[in-house]
Amino acid sequence: LDTLMYLSSCSILCFLIVHELVPLDFSVEILMDSTTATAELGWTIYPALGWEEVSGYDENMNTIRTYQVCNVFDNNQNNWVRTKYISRRGAQRIHVEMKFSVRDCSSIPSVPGSCKETFNLYYYETDSDTANKLSPAWMENPWIKVDTIAADESFSQVDLGVRVMKINTEVRSFGPVSRQGFYLAFQDYGGCMSLIAVRIFYRKCPRVVLNGAVFPETLSGAESTSLVAARGVCVPNGEEVDVPIKLYCNGDGEWMVPIGRCMCKAGHEAVENGTVCRGESC
C-alpha cells in the first residue's frame, strides 16, 4: 500500500518539476526530449511488470509522460526500459540529462535489504532501428554501461504528506559514437523511483564572425576534452594575414584559441565590430 501511495502521488505531483531542464542555447542540439511528447512515449519495457508509463503535469498543466517502478518488496529485480531509436545526426559525443525522484529505502516499512536508491544507464549503437522485444538482449554486453546514477536527495512518506517532491537532475555523456544512431536503456534493480524527464543532446559551436572571418557551425569532438579545429573564411573584401585563420571548438560548445586574422583590403574599412569590410567611399 505504501509503495502504491508513492506511485499515485508521483503521477499527481510531477507538475512541480517546472521544466527545470538546462536552458536551451545555441551550443545545444536536441536529439530527444521526453517532455515534448504529445502522446505516449511508447518505450519498450522488460519485463512487463517492471517500469510503467504514466501521465504527469508540468507547471502549465500540460501533460507529460513519465516512467516509474516500485517493486521493492520483491528480490532479484532486473527491470529495463528502452527508448526508441535515436539518430545521432553526426554527433560524436552524446549528453543525457535525467530528472528523477527516488524513495528513501529506510522510510519504507519492512522493506528488504535489496531495496536500492540507484539505477543504471546504458546505450547501444546500431545503424538502423532493428530492436524488438528480445533484441538487443536485456543485459550488459551488448549494452554499454554509461554509469550508475545515484540520487542526491531521496524522499520519504513525510515528504509525500506535505506534497513535496525532491527532484534530482543528473547529466552524463558518452562517446565516441560512430554508428547512425543508438538506443538508451535504464535499468532498475530494486528501487522505488520515477524517471520524470529525459533529454538527449549534443553540443556544437555556432556559426560566428570573429577577427574578420566567418567560422561555420562546428560539432564538438568525441571526448569532453577534444578541441575541433575550424577554418575561417575572410568576410567579403577581407584578406588573410600572418597565418591561416582558425578557431577551436571545445567539448562545451564554446569557441576558443583564435589563431590568425583577416584585414580589410585597401580601400575598405572594418565596421560593425569587424564583421563587415565597407568601401571607404560608401
mmCIF file of C-alpha atoms in Angstrom:
data_model
loop_
_atom_site.group_PDB
_atom_site.id
_atom_site.type_symbol
_atom_site.label_atom_id
_atom_site.label_comp_id
_atom_site.label_asym_id
_atom_site.label_seq_id
_atom_site.Cartn_x
_atom_site.Cartn_y
_atom_site.Cartn_z
ATOM 1 C CA LEU A 1 0.000 0.000 0.000
ATOM 2 C CA ASP A 2 2.814 2.373 0.909
ATOM 3 C CA THR A 3 4.527 1.916 -2.454
ATOM 4 C CA LEU A 4 1.256 2.356 -4.297
ATOM 5 C CA MET A 5 0.746 5.651 -2.445
ATOM 6 C CA TYR A 6 4.126 6.796 -3.781
ATOM 7 C CA LEU A 7 3.285 5.920 -7.367
ATOM 8 C CA SER A 8 -0.106 7.595 -7.371
ATOM 9 C CA SER A 9 1.314 10.652 -5.621
ATOM 10 C CA CYS A 10 4.064 10.995 -8.195
ATOM 11 C CA SER A 11 1.530 10.961 -11.017
ATOM 12 C CA ILE A 12 -0.231 13.899 -9.368
ATOM 13 C CA LEU A 13 2.799 15.828 -8.173
ATOM 14 C CA CYS A 14 5.086 15.661 -11.194
ATOM 15 C CA PHE A 15 3.828 19.095 -12.296
ATOM 16 C CA LEU A 16 6.126 20.533 -9.624
ATOM 17 C CA ILE A 17 9.196 19.945 -11.784
ATOM 18 C CA VAL A 18 8.555 23.274 -13.615
ATOM 19 C CA HIS A 19 10.629 22.316 -16.655
ATOM 20 C CA GLU A 20 13.939 22.752 -14.845
ATOM 21 C CA LEU A 21 15.931 21.233 -17.698
ATOM 22 C CA VAL A 22 19.119 23.030 -18.686
ATOM 23 C CA PRO A 23 18.128 26.198 -20.619
ATOM 24 C CA LEU A 24 18.456 25.884 -24.350
ATOM 25 C CA ASP A 25 21.276 27.791 -26.050
ATOM 26 C CA PHE A 26 22.912 27.870 -29.441
ATOM 27 C CA SER A 27 25.548 25.333 -28.359
ATOM 28 C CA VAL A 28 22.956 22.596 -27.750
ATOM 29 C CA GLU A 29 21.189 20.499 -30.388
ATOM 30 C CA ILE A 30 18.336 18.367 -29.042
ATOM 31 C CA LEU A 31 18.045 14.770 -30.233
ATOM 32 C CA MET A 32 15.174 13.747 -27.951
ATOM 33 C CA ASP A 33 13.191 15.441 -25.162
ATOM 34 C CA SER A 34 10.602 13.321 -23.367
ATOM 35 C CA THR A 35 8.758 16.383 -22.013
ATOM 36 C CA THR A 36 7.708 17.441 -25.526
ATOM 37 C CA ALA A 37 5.823 14.205 -26.225
ATOM 38 C CA THR A 38 2.172 14.848 -27.109
ATOM 39 C CA ALA A 39 1.221 11.165 -26.817
ATOM 40 C CA GLU A 40 2.583 8.065 -25.125
ATOM 41 C CA LEU A 41 6.338 7.716 -25.325
ATOM 42 C CA GLY A 42 5.914 4.026 -26.074
ATOM 43 C CA TRP A 43 9.342 2.946 -24.895
ATOM 44 C CA THR A 44 9.947 -0.790 -24.632
ATOM 45 C CA ILE A 45 9.619 -2.341 -21.174
ATOM 46 C CA TYR A 46 11.092 -5.590 -19.883
ATOM 47 C CA PRO A 47 9.646 -7.431 -18.035
ATOM 48 C CA ALA A 48 6.011 -6.444 -18.345
ATOM 49 C CA LEU A 49 5.572 -5.915 -14.590
ATOM 50 C CA GLY A 50 8.561 -3.600 -14.238
ATOM 51 C CA TRP A 51 8.560 0.025 -15.364
ATOM 52 C CA GLU A 52 5.192 1.646 -16.076
ATOM 53 C CA GLU A 53 4.442 4.677 -18.236
ATOM 54 C CA VAL A 54 2.115 7.208 -16.582
ATOM 55 C CA SER A 55 0.988 10.804 -17.084
ATOM 56 C CA GLY A 56 2.137 13.789 -15.043
ATOM 57 C CA TYR A 57 1.740 17.554 -15.435
ATOM 58 C CA ASP A 58 4.079 20.500 -15.836
ATOM 59 C CA GLU A 59 3.599 23.943 -14.261
ATOM 60 C CA ASN A 60 1.200 24.933 -17.067
ATOM 61 C CA MET A 61 -0.855 21.776 -16.513
ATOM 62 C CA ASN A 62 0.379 20.326 -19.782
ATOM 63 C CA THR A 63 0.539 16.541 -19.760
ATOM 64 C CA ILE A 64 3.993 14.943 -19.715
ATOM 65 C CA ARG A 65 4.853 11.251 -19.800
ATOM 66 C CA THR A 66 6.986 9.612 -17.127
ATOM 67 C CA TYR A 67 8.173 6.109 -16.219
ATOM 68 C CA GLN A 68 8.073 4.702 -12.699
ATOM 69 C CA VAL A 69 8.796 1.466 -10.882
ATOM 70 C CA CYS A 70 8.410 0.331 -7.271
ATOM 71 C CA ASN A 71 8.892 -3.423 -6.811
ATOM 72 C CA VAL A 72 10.894 -3.008 -3.614
ATOM 73 C CA PHE A 73 9.298 -5.925 -1.778
ATOM 74 C CA ASP A 74 10.420 -8.416 -4.416
ATOM 75 C CA ASN A 75 14.025 -9.630 -4.530
ATOM 76 C CA ASN A 76 16.197 -10.026 -7.641
ATOM 77 C CA GLN A 77 14.730 -7.168 -9.636
ATOM 78 C CA ASN A 78 16.027 -6.543 -13.171
ATOM 79 C CA ASN A 79 13.678 -4.051 -14.824
ATOM 80 C CA TRP A 80 14.588 -2.317 -18.084
ATOM 81 C CA VAL A 81 13.031 0.448 -20.157
ATOM 82 C CA ARG A 82 14.469 1.232 -23.605
ATOM 83 C CA THR A 83 13.962 4.422 -25.608
ATOM 84 C CA LYS A 84 13.022 4.472 -29.250
ATOM 85 C CA TYR A 85 15.790 4.671 -31.863
ATOM 86 C CA ILE A 86 17.643 7.994 -31.804
ATOM 87 C CA SER A 87 19.627 9.265 -34.803
ATOM 88 C CA ARG A 88 22.916 10.837 -33.727
ATOM 89 C CA ARG A 89 22.902 13.335 -36.651
ATOM 90 C CA GLY A 90 26.664 13.424 -36.947
ATOM 91 C CA ALA A 91 27.391 13.933 -33.262
ATOM 92 C CA GLN A 92 30.384 12.117 -31.826
ATOM 93 C CA ARG A 93 29.592 12.635 -28.148
ATOM 94 C CA ILE A 94 26.094 12.331 -26.651
ATOM 95 C CA HIS A 95 24.826 14.008 -23.477
ATOM 96 C CA VAL A 96 21.920 12.667 -21.404
ATOM 97 C CA GLU A 97 20.085 14.795 -18.863
ATOM 98 C CA MET A 98 17.823 12.898 -16.457
ATOM 99 C CA LYS A 99 15.306 14.177 -13.919
ATOM 100 C CA PHE A 100 14.100 11.613 -11.420
ATOM 101 C CA SER A 101 12.811 11.080 -7.905
ATOM 102 C CA VAL A 102 13.783 8.213 -5.581
ATOM 103 C CA ARG A 103 12.086 6.935 -2.436
ATOM 104 C CA ASP A 104 14.302 6.625 0.650
ATOM 105 C CA CYS A 105 14.547 2.875 1.286
ATOM 106 C CA SER A 106 14.827 3.372 5.055
ATOM 107 C CA SER A 107 11.467 5.163 5.064
ATOM 108 C CA ILE A 108 9.584 2.165 3.648
ATOM 109 C CA PRO A 109 8.322 -0.099 6.454
ATOM 110 C CA SER A 110 9.577 -3.700 6.375
ATOM 111 C CA VAL A 111 11.460 -3.193 3.122
ATOM 112 C CA PRO A 112 14.070 -5.926 2.456
ATOM 113 C CA GLY A 113 17.789 -5.204 2.236
ATOM 114 C CA SER A 114 17.663 -5.494 -1.540
ATOM 115 C CA CYS A 115 15.997 -2.063 -1.869
ATOM 116 C CA LYS A 116 18.083 0.334 -3.993
ATOM 117 C CA GLU A 117 18.264 4.094 -4.453
ATOM 118 C CA THR A 118 20.199 3.979 -7.743
ATOM 119 C CA PHE A 119 19.665 2.848 -11.333
ATOM 120 C CA ASN A 120 21.923 2.143 -14.325
ATOM 121 C CA LEU A 121 22.185 3.986 -17.634
ATOM 122 C CA TYR A 122 23.197 2.095 -20.815
ATOM 123 C CA TYR A 123 23.451 2.746 -24.555
ATOM 124 C CA TYR A 124 23.514 0.529 -27.628
ATOM 125 C CA GLU A 125 24.752 1.680 -31.049
ATOM 126 C CA THR A 126 23.311 0.496 -34.349
ATOM 127 C CA ASP A 127 22.944 1.722 -37.935
ATOM 128 C CA SER A 128 19.178 1.162 -38.112
ATOM 129 C CA ASP A 129 16.091 0.711 -35.974
ATOM 130 C CA THR A 130 16.167 -3.057 -35.623
ATOM 131 C CA ALA A 131 15.411 -3.579 -31.919
ATOM 132 C CA ASN A 132 12.498 -5.744 -30.800
ATOM 133 C CA LYS A 133 11.217 -7.147 -27.512
ATOM 134 C CA LEU A 134 14.095 -9.639 -27.289
ATOM 135 C CA SER A 135 16.961 -7.889 -29.052
ATOM 136 C CA PRO A 136 19.296 -6.414 -28.039
ATOM 137 C CA ALA A 137 19.361 -8.756 -25.039
ATOM 138 C CA TRP A 138 18.425 -7.193 -21.717
ATOM 139 C CA MET A 139 21.896 -7.361 -20.160
ATOM 140 C CA GLU A 140 25.232 -5.600 -20.074
ATOM 141 C CA ASN A 141 27.039 -6.689 -23.247
ATOM 142 C CA PRO A 142 25.649 -5.997 -25.795
ATOM 143 C CA TRP A 143 24.619 -2.849 -23.886
ATOM 144 C CA ILE A 144 27.413 -0.492 -22.822
ATOM 145 C CA LYS A 145 27.108 0.908 -19.334
ATOM 146 C CA VAL A 146 27.470 4.675 -19.006
ATOM 147 C CA ASP A 147 27.170 4.933 -15.219
ATOM 148 C CA THR A 148 25.246 4.044 -12.088
ATOM 149 C CA ILE A 149 23.011 7.021 -11.327
ATOM 150 C CA ALA A 150 22.509 7.938 -7.667
ATOM 151 C CA ALA A 151 20.115 10.439 -6.146
ATOM 152 C CA ASP A 152 21.448 13.454 -4.261
ATOM 153 C CA GLU A 153 18.119 13.614 -2.471
ATOM 154 C CA SER A 154 15.568 10.907 -1.751
ATOM 155 C CA PHE A 155 12.130 11.453 -0.254
ATOM 156 C CA SER A 156 10.106 9.803 2.479
ATOM 157 C CA GLN A 157 6.479 9.374 3.488
ATOM 158 C CA VAL A 158 6.764 12.666 5.382
ATOM 159 C CA ASP A 159 7.571 14.488 2.137
ATOM 160 C CA LEU A 160 4.559 12.899 0.463
ATOM 161 C CA GLY A 161 2.377 14.002 3.350
ATOM 162 C CA VAL A 162 3.235 17.653 2.794
ATOM 163 C CA ARG A 163 3.141 17.222 -1.015
ATOM 164 C CA VAL A 164 6.836 17.902 -1.588
ATOM 165 C CA MET A 165 8.791 16.065 -4.272
ATOM 166 C CA LYS A 166 12.597 16.007 -4.245
ATOM 167 C CA ILE A 167 13.699 16.034 -7.861
ATOM 168 C CA ASN A 168 17.234 15.061 -8.847
ATOM 169 C CA THR A 169 18.992 16.181 -12.026
ATOM 170 C CA GLU A 170 21.992 14.291 -13.376
ATOM 171 C CA VAL A 171 23.842 14.684 -16.681
ATOM 172 C CA ARG A 172 26.088 12.034 -18.208
ATOM 173 C CA SER A 173 27.839 11.822 -21.578
ATOM 174 C CA PHE A 174 29.324 9.070 -23.686
ATOM 175 C CA GLY A 175 31.360 8.692 -26.841
ATOM 176 C CA PRO A 176 32.814 8.389 -29.311
ATOM 177 C CA VAL A 177 29.740 7.156 -31.173
ATOM 178 C CA SER A 178 30.106 6.225 -34.826
ATOM 179 C CA ARG A 179 27.023 4.274 -35.929
ATOM 180 C CA GLN A 180 23.969 6.022 -37.411
ATOM 181 C CA GLY A 181 22.076 6.015 -34.143
ATOM 182 C CA PHE A 182 21.566 4.431 -30.747
ATOM 183 C CA TYR A 183 19.119 3.421 -28.012
ATOM 184 C CA LEU A 184 19.287 4.314 -24.330
ATOM 185 C CA ALA A 185 18.177 1.975 -21.564
ATOM 186 C CA PHE A 186 17.512 2.483 -17.860
ATOM 187 C CA GLN A 187 17.858 -0.498 -15.526
ATOM 188 C CA ASP A 188 16.158 -0.683 -12.138
ATOM 189 C CA TYR A 189 17.331 -3.394 -9.787
ATOM 190 C CA GLY A 190 15.146 -2.858 -6.765
ATOM 191 C CA GLY A 191 14.256 0.813 -6.302
ATOM 192 C CA CYS A 192 11.133 2.890 -5.871
ATOM 193 C CA MET A 193 11.567 5.717 -8.335
ATOM 194 C CA SER A 194 10.151 7.849 -11.110
ATOM 195 C CA LEU A 195 12.033 8.781 -14.288
ATOM 196 C CA ILE A 196 10.409 12.156 -14.843
ATOM 197 C CA ALA A 197 12.236 13.665 -17.801
ATOM 198 C CA VAL A 198 14.989 12.637 -20.213
ATOM 199 C CA ARG A 199 16.691 14.995 -22.626
ATOM 200 C CA ILE A 200 19.333 13.779 -25.093
ATOM 201 C CA PHE A 201 21.519 16.278 -26.909
ATOM 202 C CA TYR A 202 24.918 17.046 -28.382
ATOM 203 C CA ARG A 203 26.992 20.203 -28.265
ATOM 204 C CA LYS A 204 28.215 22.379 -31.110
ATOM 205 C CA CYS A 205 29.881 25.728 -31.631
ATOM 206 C CA PRO A 206 27.505 28.021 -33.550
ATOM 207 C CA ARG A 207 28.467 29.956 -36.678
ATOM 208 C CA VAL A 208 30.380 33.073 -35.704
ATOM 209 C CA VAL A 209 32.190 36.022 -37.287
ATOM 210 C CA LEU A 210 35.404 36.812 -35.423
ATOM 211 C CA ASN A 211 38.675 38.550 -36.291
ATOM 212 C CA GLY A 212 37.297 39.406 -39.721
ATOM 213 C CA ALA A 213 36.472 35.807 -40.636
ATOM 214 C CA VAL A 214 33.405 33.592 -40.763
ATOM 215 C CA PHE A 215 33.604 30.258 -38.937
ATOM 216 C CA PRO A 216 30.969 27.608 -39.739
ATOM 217 C CA GLU A 217 28.879 25.722 -37.207
ATOM 218 C CA THR A 218 31.148 23.003 -35.828
ATOM 219 C CA LEU A 219 30.231 19.922 -33.799
ATOM 220 C CA SER A 220 32.166 19.247 -30.609
ATOM 221 C CA GLY A 221 34.574 16.318 -30.538
ATOM 222 C CA ALA A 222 34.297 12.732 -29.359
ATOM 223 C CA GLU A 223 35.784 13.423 -25.918
ATOM 224 C CA SER A 224 34.909 16.092 -23.381
ATOM 225 C CA THR A 225 38.458 17.445 -23.702
ATOM 226 C CA SER A 226 38.522 17.429 -27.516
ATOM 227 C CA LEU A 227 39.343 20.570 -29.473
ATOM 228 C CA VAL A 228 37.988 20.567 -33.033
ATOM 229 C CA ALA A 229 39.681 22.993 -35.439
ATOM 230 C CA ALA A 230 37.527 25.104 -37.756
ATOM 231 C CA ARG A 231 38.988 27.013 -40.706
ATOM 232 C CA GLY A 232 37.764 30.577 -41.122
ATOM 233 C CA VAL A 233 36.923 32.369 -44.362
ATOM 234 C CA CYS A 234 37.529 36.105 -44.571
ATOM 235 C CA VAL A 235 34.462 38.320 -44.871
ATOM 236 C CA PRO A 236 33.910 39.885 -48.346
ATOM 237 C CA ASN A 237 36.704 42.356 -49.201
ATOM 238 C CA GLY A 238 38.865 40.931 -46.452
ATOM 239 C CA GLU A 239 42.153 39.061 -46.775
ATOM 240 C CA GLU A 240 44.087 36.720 -44.547
ATOM 241 C CA VAL A 241 47.287 37.927 -42.911
ATOM 242 C CA ASP A 242 50.001 36.193 -40.925
ATOM 243 C CA VAL A 243 48.903 32.542 -40.579
ATOM 244 C CA PRO A 244 45.847 30.513 -41.678
ATOM 245 C CA ILE A 245 42.957 31.687 -39.519
ATOM 246 C CA LYS A 246 41.406 29.112 -37.190
ATOM 247 C CA LEU A 247 39.215 28.695 -34.140
ATOM 248 C CA TYR A 248 38.836 25.639 -31.933
ATOM 249 C CA CYS A 249 35.518 24.246 -30.688
ATOM 250 C CA ASN A 250 35.729 22.705 -27.212
ATOM 251 C CA GLY A 251 33.587 19.998 -25.596
ATOM 252 C CA ASP A 252 31.167 22.545 -24.106
ATOM 253 C CA GLY A 253 30.311 24.113 -27.456
ATOM 254 C CA GLU A 254 32.493 27.172 -26.893
ATOM 255 C CA TRP A 255 34.921 28.753 -29.343
ATOM 256 C CA MET A 256 38.478 29.253 -28.092
ATOM 257 C CA VAL A 257 42.145 29.679 -29.122
ATOM 258 C CA PRO A 258 41.789 32.082 -32.084
ATOM 259 C CA ILE A 259 44.705 31.897 -34.479
ATOM 260 C CA GLY A 260 45.362 34.431 -37.258
ATOM 261 C CA ARG A 261 43.111 37.199 -38.545
ATOM 262 C CA CYS A 262 41.703 38.836 -41.639
ATOM 263 C CA MET A 263 42.116 42.501 -42.513
ATOM 264 C CA CYS A 264 40.117 44.614 -44.882
ATOM 265 C CA LYS A 265 41.643 45.157 -48.315
ATOM 266 C CA ALA A 266 42.931 48.549 -49.353
ATOM 267 C CA GLY A 267 40.088 50.994 -49.845
ATOM 268 C CA HIS A 268 37.877 49.275 -47.248
ATOM 269 C CA GLU A 269 37.413 49.734 -43.538
ATOM 270 C CA ALA A 270 36.230 47.393 -40.803
ATOM 271 C CA VAL A 271 32.783 48.253 -39.395
ATOM 272 C CA GLU A 272 30.176 46.522 -37.245
ATOM 273 C CA ASN A 273 32.798 45.119 -34.874
ATOM 274 C CA GLY A 274 34.936 43.821 -37.693
ATOM 275 C CA THR A 275 32.211 41.720 -39.279
ATOM 276 C CA VAL A 276 31.991 43.849 -42.433
ATOM 277 C CA CYS A 277 34.619 45.419 -44.724
ATOM 278 C CA ARG A 278 32.961 48.518 -46.161
ATOM 279 C CA GLY A 279 34.284 50.558 -49.045
ATOM 280 C CA GLU A 280 35.678 53.841 -47.748
ATOM 281 C CA SER A 281 33.695 55.769 -50.365
ATOM 282 C CA CYS A 282 30.357 54.469 -49.013
#
